[in-house]
């Protein structure tokens, strides 16, 4: 195996989901919903397969209907205008978009500044691009972006800022103040920005998600990434997209075409129909997940965890020291046998291992009765 892949191992999501299957535990680890997305979208996919019109390679940049649905979505929710023919690229999930964007924009030796804990594919893809990651650590209890630390992390070799809001795993949603500061820094230091906004519709408590591309000077330097997985509860479909200038889309496309070329033929028209759903769909999705957040936060606090209430995503973080443990990895390896529940240790998302050690992430994108049962099991197994 090539040196640049050393240490990347097996993703924690695969490890913990396999453990859940092996032990029959409730999986609050890997983030995927346990209910289906909108039935009109599911029917559209079935129809697309049956029609025989979408079972061969779609166009490399994605079918026109989906590219237009993406630009209509950016306009409707954020008043951002993109040209569906030159400024959108459909990808195999956000994962491929992240990989292709980093491969396209990072030269060997370039530095990529990113918020840690990182979503795990960031570190791997920066490494595959030959780049160096430079972390800016989010710390409990607030997990805010430290703007001085961010400024200090940018050096002469920094090429890209890699941003994620709403942020996995902490649930931090960057505030307008933080976003303006990121934008100002990117402009001042002439940096490219890759922003992963896959949880764009999961921001709670009335604080809206604001795309970084909407800040002054950002439209032309920002590669915005999102996907259908979270918004429409189809994490297995792997339909993602990139919005950026024609030059940046062209660069990302150059890498993307040799990774998968294309993917998801019949899912593309189905996601196009889903993106056009009424605002009420998006509101109900958010409200339902906010209620699940409240349910799991209250339940875990009752069990005795220190709970950090997330402002977005479908994950929440706890500190396990309040229950007498100090190592989240050990805790998560012990948990399925002891309680029949799976969670994800934060430590694997950090370079600063001490910062992540006592933290554990829980997914709440599950049916209420599953969350209640998980809390019940944890209470029985852990309460002292
Ligand atoms: N970015 C973040 C922050 C994520 O949590 C995920 C997980 N699903 C992805 C990207 C990958 O998205 P996709 O499944 O669309 O590839
Ligand atoms: N995004 C999901 C999570 O953070 C899982 C994605 C994956 O398994 N790669 O849990």
Short mmCIF file of C-alpha atoms and ligand atoms in Angstrom, two decimals:
data_model
loop_
_atom_site.label_atom_id
_atom_site.label_comp_id
_atom_site.label_asym_id
_atom_site.label_seq_id
_atom_site.Cartn_x
_atom_site.Cartn_y
_atom_site.Cartn_z
CA UNK A 1 0.00 0.00 0.00
CA UNK A 2 1.26 3.44 -0.89
CA UNK A 3 2.72 5.44 1.98
CA UNK A 4 0.15 8.20 1.64
CA UNK A 5 -2.58 5.69 2.62
CA UNK A 6 -0.75 4.39 5.70
CA UNK A 7 -2.71 4.85 8.89
CA UNK A 8 -6.05 5.38 7.18
CA UNK A 9 -7.27 1.92 8.21
CA UNK A 10 -10.95 0.94 7.99
CA UNK A 11 -13.47 3.73 8.43
CA UNK A 12 -14.95 3.89 11.88
CA UNK A 13 -18.42 3.79 10.30
CA UNK A 14 -17.78 0.41 8.70
CA UNK A 15 -16.21 -0.93 11.90
CA UNK A 16 -19.06 0.19 14.14
CA UNK A 17 -21.88 -0.81 11.75
CA UNK A 18 -20.33 -4.28 11.45
CA UNK A 19 -20.20 -4.45 15.26
CA UNK A 20 -23.88 -3.44 15.41
CA UNK A 21 -24.83 -6.22 12.98
CA UNK A 22 -22.69 -8.79 14.79
CA UNK A 23 -24.11 -7.99 18.23
CA UNK A 24 -27.67 -7.11 17.15
CA UNK A 25 -27.21 -3.71 18.81
CA UNK A 26 -29.20 -0.55 18.03
CA UNK A 27 -26.99 1.41 15.64
CA UNK A 28 -26.72 5.04 16.70
CA UNK A 29 -23.26 5.07 15.12
CA UNK A 30 -23.19 5.51 11.37
CA UNK A 31 -25.58 8.27 10.39
CA UNK A 32 -28.43 6.89 8.32
CA UNK A 33 -32.17 7.20 8.85
CA UNK A 34 -34.35 4.15 9.53
CA UNK A 35 -37.36 5.45 7.62
CA UNK A 36 -37.79 6.15 3.92
CA UNK A 37 -37.73 9.51 2.21
CA UNK A 38 -40.64 11.06 0.28
CA UNK A 39 -42.72 8.44 -1.53
CA UNK A 40 -43.06 10.60 -4.67
CA UNK A 41 -39.27 10.47 -5.00
CA UNK A 42 -39.14 6.71 -4.43
CA UNK A 43 -41.85 6.20 -7.06
CA UNK A 44 -39.97 8.47 -9.47
CA UNK A 45 -36.89 6.23 -9.13
CA UNK A 46 -38.96 3.08 -9.75
CA UNK A 47 -40.58 4.78 -12.74
CA UNK A 48 -37.20 5.87 -14.08
CA UNK A 49 -35.90 2.29 -13.94
CA UNK A 50 -39.05 0.88 -15.56
CA UNK A 51 -39.11 3.51 -18.29
CA UNK A 52 -35.83 2.18 -19.64
CA UNK A 53 -34.74 5.80 -20.21
CA UNK A 54 -32.28 6.12 -17.33
CA UNK A 55 -30.48 2.80 -17.05
CA UNK A 56 -27.40 3.69 -19.12
CA UNK A 57 -24.64 6.24 -18.48
CA UNK A 58 -26.10 9.67 -17.77
CA UNK A 59 -24.18 12.70 -19.10
CA UNK A 60 -20.86 13.23 -17.30
CA UNK A 61 -22.03 16.39 -15.57
CA UNK A 62 -25.42 14.90 -14.63
CA UNK A 63 -28.83 14.98 -16.32
CA UNK A 64 -30.18 18.44 -17.18
CA UNK A 65 -33.30 18.01 -14.99
CA UNK A 66 -31.18 17.42 -11.89
CA UNK A 67 -28.72 20.20 -12.62
CA UNK A 68 -31.65 22.59 -13.05
CA UNK A 69 -33.29 21.29 -9.88
CA UNK A 70 -30.04 22.02 -7.99
CA UNK A 71 -29.81 25.59 -9.32
CA UNK A 72 -33.53 26.18 -8.58
CA UNK A 73 -32.89 24.94 -5.03
CA UNK A 74 -29.92 27.31 -4.54
CA UNK A 75 -32.04 30.20 -5.81
CA UNK A 76 -35.14 29.31 -3.76
CA UNK A 77 -33.40 28.80 -0.42
CA UNK A 78 -30.38 31.12 -0.65
CA UNK A 79 -30.98 33.51 -3.56
CA UNK A 80 -27.77 32.22 -5.16
CA UNK A 81 -27.76 31.99 -8.97
CA UNK A 82 -25.81 29.28 -10.80
CA UNK A 83 -25.89 28.29 -14.45
CA UNK A 84 -27.09 24.67 -14.62
CA UNK A 85 -24.98 23.99 -17.72
CA UNK A 86 -21.62 25.30 -16.54
CA UNK A 87 -21.76 25.77 -12.77
CA UNK A 88 -23.16 22.46 -11.48
CA UNK A 89 -21.68 18.98 -11.41
CA UNK A 90 -23.53 15.87 -10.22
CA UNK A 91 -21.31 13.45 -8.26
CA UNK A 92 -21.43 10.06 -6.55
CA UNK A 93 -22.54 11.55 -3.25
CA UNK A 94 -20.84 14.38 -1.44
CA UNK A 95 -18.01 11.94 -0.78
CA UNK A 96 -16.94 11.93 -4.41
CA UNK A 97 -17.41 15.68 -4.64
CA UNK A 98 -15.03 16.17 -1.70
CA UNK A 99 -12.49 13.77 -3.19
CA UNK A 100 -12.65 15.29 -6.66
CA UNK A 101 -12.50 18.86 -5.35
CA UNK A 102 -9.40 18.12 -3.26
CA UNK A 103 -7.71 16.18 -6.05
CA UNK A 104 -8.52 19.00 -8.45
CA UNK A 105 -7.36 21.93 -6.34
CA UNK A 106 -4.57 20.72 -4.06
CA UNK A 107 -0.97 20.42 -5.27
CA UNK A 108 1.38 18.06 -3.41
CA UNK A 109 2.67 19.98 -0.40
CA UNK A 110 -0.21 22.46 -0.32
CA UNK A 111 -1.84 22.97 3.04
CA UNK A 112 -5.56 22.50 3.61
CA UNK A 113 -6.92 24.16 6.72
CA UNK A 114 -9.93 22.36 8.15
CA UNK A 115 -12.00 22.31 11.31
CA UNK A 116 -11.32 19.27 13.47
CA UNK A 117 -12.93 16.93 14.42
CA UNK A 118 -12.92 16.21 10.67
CA UNK A 119 -15.44 14.13 8.79
CA UNK A 120 -13.19 11.13 8.15
CA UNK A 121 -12.98 11.32 4.36
CA UNK A 122 -11.36 14.78 4.56
CA UNK A 123 -8.12 13.52 6.06
CA UNK A 124 -8.00 10.59 3.64
CA UNK A 125 -8.66 12.70 0.54
CA UNK A 126 -6.23 15.45 1.55
CA UNK A 127 -3.64 12.67 1.92
CA UNK A 128 -4.53 11.15 -1.46
CA UNK A 129 -4.14 14.58 -3.04
CA UNK A 130 -0.67 14.82 -1.48
CA UNK A 131 -1.72 17.79 0.67
CA UNK A 132 -1.06 18.52 4.32
CA UNK A 133 -3.94 19.02 6.66
CA UNK A 134 -3.80 21.78 9.22
CA UNK A 135 -6.46 21.52 11.91
CA UNK A 136 -8.36 24.20 13.74
CA UNK A 137 -9.79 22.44 16.77
CA UNK A 138 -13.39 22.88 17.92
CA UNK A 139 -13.57 22.34 21.66
CA UNK A 140 -16.42 21.58 24.05
CA UNK A 141 -18.67 22.76 25.49
CA UNK A 142 -19.51 25.16 22.66
CA UNK A 143 -17.43 23.73 19.78
CA UNK A 144 -17.19 27.25 18.30
CA UNK A 145 -14.75 28.09 15.53
CA UNK A 146 -11.82 29.93 17.15
CA UNK A 147 -11.24 32.72 14.65
CA UNK A 148 -7.77 33.56 15.99
CA UNK A 149 -6.75 29.93 15.70
CA UNK A 150 -8.14 29.86 12.16
CA UNK A 151 -6.16 32.96 11.22
CA UNK A 152 -3.02 31.48 12.79
CA UNK A 153 -3.49 28.21 10.88
CA UNK A 154 -3.31 29.96 7.51
CA UNK A 155 0.25 30.20 6.26
CA UNK A 156 2.13 30.81 3.02
CA UNK A 157 1.44 27.27 1.79
CA UNK A 158 -2.30 27.29 2.51
CA UNK A 159 -4.27 26.72 -0.65
CA UNK A 160 -7.71 25.67 0.54
CA UNK A 161 -10.01 26.22 3.50
CA UNK A 162 -12.22 23.17 3.97
CA UNK A 163 -15.35 24.15 5.85
CA UNK A 164 -18.28 22.04 7.05
CA UNK A 165 -21.46 23.64 8.35
CA UNK A 166 -23.66 22.28 9.89
CA UNK A 167 -20.69 20.36 11.21
CA UNK A 168 -20.35 16.61 11.61
CA UNK A 169 -19.71 15.36 14.32
CA UNK A 170 -20.17 18.35 16.68
CA UNK A 171 -23.44 19.75 15.30
CA UNK A 172 -21.97 23.27 15.24
CA UNK A 173 -23.69 25.65 12.81
CA UNK A 174 -21.40 28.53 11.95
CA UNK A 175 -22.93 31.90 12.86
CA UNK A 176 -23.12 34.83 10.42
CA UNK A 177 -20.22 36.40 12.35
CA UNK A 178 -18.05 33.32 11.99
CA UNK A 179 -18.95 32.92 8.33
CA UNK A 180 -18.10 36.57 7.59
CA UNK A 181 -14.75 36.14 9.32
CA UNK A 182 -14.00 32.99 7.28
CA UNK A 183 -15.00 34.83 4.11
CA UNK A 184 -12.88 37.88 4.95
CA UNK A 185 -9.85 35.68 5.66
CA UNK A 186 -10.31 33.70 2.44
CA UNK A 187 -10.47 36.92 0.42
CA UNK A 188 -7.56 38.57 2.23
CA UNK A 189 -5.30 35.51 1.75
CA UNK A 190 -6.72 34.62 -1.67
CA UNK A 191 -7.71 31.10 -0.66
CA UNK A 192 -10.04 28.66 -2.35
CA UNK A 193 -12.83 27.38 -0.14
CA UNK A 194 -14.47 23.97 -0.25
CA UNK A 195 -17.62 23.94 1.83
CA UNK A 196 -19.46 20.76 2.74
CA UNK A 197 -23.09 21.67 3.41
CA UNK A 198 -24.74 18.23 3.30
CA UNK A 199 -26.71 19.04 6.48
CA UNK A 200 -27.95 22.35 5.04
CA UNK A 201 -31.59 21.56 5.86
CA UNK A 202 -30.84 20.36 9.38
CA UNK A 203 -30.20 23.58 11.32
CA UNK A 204 -32.34 23.95 14.44
CA UNK A 205 -33.78 26.47 16.86
CA UNK A 206 -34.56 29.00 14.16
CA UNK A 207 -30.89 29.69 13.32
CA UNK A 208 -30.74 29.30 9.55
CA UNK A 209 -27.97 27.66 7.60
CA UNK A 210 -26.26 30.30 5.47
CA UNK A 211 -24.05 29.10 2.61
CA UNK A 212 -20.53 30.47 2.67
CA UNK A 213 -20.87 31.24 -1.06
CA UNK A 214 -23.40 33.96 -0.25
CA UNK A 215 -20.81 36.15 1.54
CA UNK A 216 -19.06 38.99 -0.31
CA UNK A 217 -16.16 37.80 -2.44
CA UNK A 218 -17.02 34.14 -1.93
CA UNK A 219 -19.15 33.20 -4.93
CA UNK A 220 -16.07 33.12 -7.16
CA UNK A 221 -13.73 31.21 -4.82
CA UNK A 222 -16.07 28.66 -3.26
CA UNK A 223 -16.86 25.09 -4.21
CA UNK A 224 -20.17 24.29 -2.49
CA UNK A 225 -20.96 20.62 -1.93
CA UNK A 226 -24.20 18.97 -0.91
CA UNK A 227 -26.09 15.76 -1.51
CA UNK A 228 -29.47 14.04 -1.40
CA UNK A 229 -28.55 11.50 1.27
CA UNK A 230 -29.52 13.47 4.38
CA UNK A 231 -32.16 15.79 2.95
CA UNK A 232 -34.20 12.98 1.39
CA UNK A 233 -33.20 10.03 3.62
CA UNK A 234 -31.49 8.08 0.85
CA UNK A 235 -27.90 7.74 2.02
CA UNK A 236 -27.48 4.64 -0.19
CA UNK A 237 -28.33 6.46 -3.43
CA UNK A 238 -25.13 8.52 -3.43
CA UNK A 239 -26.31 11.49 -5.45
CA UNK A 240 -24.32 14.62 -4.65
CA UNK A 241 -23.50 17.89 -6.33
CA UNK A 242 -21.04 20.71 -6.63
CA UNK A 243 -21.91 24.36 -7.33
CA UNK A 244 -19.10 26.73 -8.28
CA UNK A 245 -17.81 28.94 -11.09
CA UNK A 246 -17.34 27.32 -14.52
CA UNK A 247 -13.54 27.25 -13.97
CA UNK A 248 -13.81 25.50 -10.61
CA UNK A 249 -16.51 23.09 -11.83
CA UNK A 250 -14.30 22.28 -14.78
CA UNK A 251 -11.38 21.47 -12.49
CA UNK A 252 -13.50 19.26 -10.22
CA UNK A 253 -15.04 17.56 -13.25
CA UNK A 254 -11.60 16.75 -14.62
CA UNK A 255 -10.88 14.69 -11.50
CA UNK A 256 -14.41 13.34 -11.10
CA UNK A 257 -14.64 11.91 -14.61
CA UNK A 258 -11.77 9.53 -13.85
CA UNK A 259 -13.06 8.49 -10.43
CA UNK A 260 -16.55 7.23 -11.30
CA UNK A 261 -17.21 8.98 -14.62
CA UNK A 262 -20.96 8.94 -13.74
CA UNK A 263 -23.30 7.23 -11.28
CA UNK A 264 -26.89 6.76 -10.13
CA UNK A 265 -28.71 6.95 -13.53
CA UNK A 266 -32.30 6.37 -12.34
CA UNK A 267 -31.76 8.16 -9.03
CA UNK A 268 -30.88 11.42 -10.75
CA UNK A 269 -34.41 12.19 -12.09
CA UNK A 270 -35.88 11.03 -8.77
CA UNK A 271 -33.73 13.44 -6.76
CA UNK A 272 -34.68 16.20 -9.22
CA UNK A 273 -38.34 15.69 -8.29
CA UNK A 274 -37.47 15.66 -4.58
CA UNK A 275 -35.51 18.94 -4.73
CA UNK A 276 -38.65 20.58 -6.13
CA UNK A 277 -40.83 19.51 -3.17
CA UNK A 278 -42.69 22.29 -1.35
CA UNK A 279 -41.05 24.21 1.45
CA UNK A 280 -43.32 22.27 3.81
CA UNK A 281 -41.30 19.09 3.16
CA UNK A 282 -38.10 20.79 4.29
CA UNK A 283 -39.76 22.38 7.34
CA UNK A 284 -41.23 19.06 8.46
CA UNK A 285 -37.90 17.28 8.01
CA UNK A 286 -36.14 19.84 10.18
CA UNK A 287 -38.86 19.95 12.84
CA UNK A 288 -38.99 16.20 13.07
CA UNK A 289 -35.22 15.90 13.52
CA UNK A 290 -35.18 18.75 16.01
CA UNK A 291 -37.74 16.84 18.09
CA UNK A 292 -35.59 13.70 17.87
CA UNK A 293 -32.57 15.72 18.94
CA UNK A 294 -34.49 16.92 21.99
CA UNK A 295 -35.61 13.39 22.80
CA UNK A 296 -32.13 11.87 22.66
CA UNK A 297 -30.43 14.81 24.41
CA UNK A 298 -32.87 14.57 27.31
CA UNK A 299 -32.59 10.77 27.43
CA UNK A 300 -28.79 10.71 27.48
CA UNK A 301 -28.63 13.51 30.05
CA UNK A 302 -30.97 11.46 32.21
CA UNK A 303 -28.67 8.44 31.91
CA UNK A 304 -25.89 10.67 33.26
CA UNK A 305 -23.95 11.81 30.18
CA UNK A 306 -22.75 15.36 29.79
CA UNK A 307 -24.63 16.28 26.60
CA UNK A 308 -23.62 19.00 24.14
CA UNK A 309 -26.80 20.04 22.37
CA UNK A 310 -26.11 20.36 18.63
CA UNK A 311 -27.45 23.27 16.56
CA UNK A 312 -27.62 21.14 13.43
CA UNK A 313 -26.95 17.75 11.73
CA UNK A 314 -28.40 14.54 13.07
CA UNK A 315 -25.64 13.88 15.58
CA UNK A 316 -25.10 14.85 19.17
CA UNK A 317 -21.98 14.60 21.28
CA UNK A 318 -21.54 13.52 24.87
CA UNK A 319 -18.61 13.45 27.27
CA UNK A 320 -18.34 9.99 28.83
CA UNK A 321 -16.29 11.17 31.82
CA UNK A 322 -19.50 12.11 33.61
CA UNK A 323 -20.19 8.36 33.78
CA UNK A 324 -16.71 7.48 34.97
CA UNK A 325 -15.11 6.54 31.62
CA UNK A 326 -12.23 8.45 30.07
CA UNK A 327 -11.67 6.86 26.67
CA UNK A 328 -14.41 7.12 24.02
CA UNK A 329 -12.89 4.43 21.79
CA UNK A 330 -12.85 1.89 24.62
CA UNK A 331 -16.31 3.01 25.66
CA UNK A 332 -17.70 2.47 22.13
CA UNK A 333 -16.05 -0.95 21.81
CA UNK A 334 -17.56 -2.05 25.13
CA UNK A 335 -21.01 -0.54 24.57
CA UNK A 336 -22.66 -3.08 22.21
CA UNK A 337 -21.97 -6.04 24.52
CA UNK A 338 -22.80 -4.13 27.67
CA UNK A 339 -25.90 -2.24 26.50
CA UNK A 340 -26.82 -3.32 22.97
CA UNK A 341 -26.17 0.14 21.52
CA UNK A 342 -23.53 1.40 19.08
CA UNK A 343 -22.06 4.92 19.02
CA UNK A 344 -19.01 6.54 17.39
CA UNK A 345 -15.92 7.79 19.25
CA UNK A 346 -14.84 11.31 18.32
CA UNK A 347 -11.15 10.57 18.75
CA UNK A 348 -10.82 9.13 15.25
CA UNK A 349 -11.81 12.51 13.79
CA UNK A 350 -8.98 14.43 15.49
CA UNK A 351 -5.27 14.96 15.06
CA UNK A 352 -5.33 16.32 18.61
CA UNK A 353 -6.27 12.94 20.11
CA UNK A 354 -6.52 14.31 23.67
CA UNK A 355 -9.18 16.77 22.59
CA UNK A 356 -11.37 13.97 21.22
CA UNK A 357 -10.66 11.18 23.70
CA UNK A 358 -13.66 11.46 26.06
CA UNK A 359 -16.20 12.42 23.39
CA UNK A 360 -18.75 10.11 21.79
CA UNK A 361 -21.19 10.82 18.95
CA UNK A 362 -24.77 9.53 18.76
CA UNK A 363 -27.04 9.62 15.68
CA UNK A 364 -30.67 10.59 16.34
CA UNK A 365 -32.05 10.07 12.80
CA UNK A 366 -34.01 7.05 14.03
CA UNK A 367 -37.65 6.28 14.85
CA UNK A 368 -38.67 7.65 18.24
CA UNK A 369 -39.29 4.17 19.63
CA UNK A 370 -35.75 3.16 18.65
CA UNK A 371 -34.30 6.20 20.44
CA UNK A 372 -36.42 5.47 23.51
CA UNK A 373 -35.32 1.82 23.53
CA UNK A 374 -31.66 2.83 23.14
CA UNK A 375 -31.90 5.23 26.09
CA UNK A 376 -33.64 2.57 28.12
CA UNK A 377 -30.85 0.06 27.39
CA UNK A 378 -28.18 2.62 28.21
CA UNK A 379 -29.92 3.47 31.46
CA UNK A 380 -30.07 -0.17 32.48
CA UNK A 381 -26.47 -0.88 31.47
CA UNK A 382 -24.70 2.27 32.65
CA UNK A 383 -26.60 4.13 35.34
CA UNK A 384 -24.68 3.94 38.57
N1 LIG B 1 -19.88 15.16 4.45
C1 LIG B 1 -20.35 15.00 5.68
C2 LIG B 1 -20.08 16.04 6.70
C3 LIG B 1 -21.06 13.85 6.01
O1 LIG B 1 -21.51 13.68 7.24
C4 LIG B 1 -21.28 12.89 5.02
C5 LIG B 1 -21.94 11.62 5.44
N2 LIG B 1 -22.85 11.16 4.85
C6 LIG B 1 -20.80 13.11 3.73
C7 LIG B 1 -20.09 14.26 3.49
C8 LIG B 1 -20.99 12.13 2.62
O2 LIG B 1 -22.15 12.34 1.94
P1 LIG B 1 -22.64 11.31 0.80
O3 LIG B 1 -23.28 10.18 1.52
O4 LIG B 1 -23.59 12.11 -0.01
O5 LIG B 1 -21.45 10.89 0.04
N1 LIG B 2 -21.89 10.49 7.15
C1 LIG B 2 -22.21 9.34 7.94
C2 LIG B 2 -21.72 9.58 9.33
O1 LIG B 2 -21.02 10.53 9.59
C3 LIG B 2 -21.63 8.05 7.46
C4 LIG B 2 -20.93 8.05 6.18
C5 LIG B 2 -20.08 6.86 5.95
O2 LIG B 2 -20.34 5.77 6.42
N2 LIG B 2 -19.02 7.06 5.22
O3 LIG B 2 -22.02 8.80 10.18
#
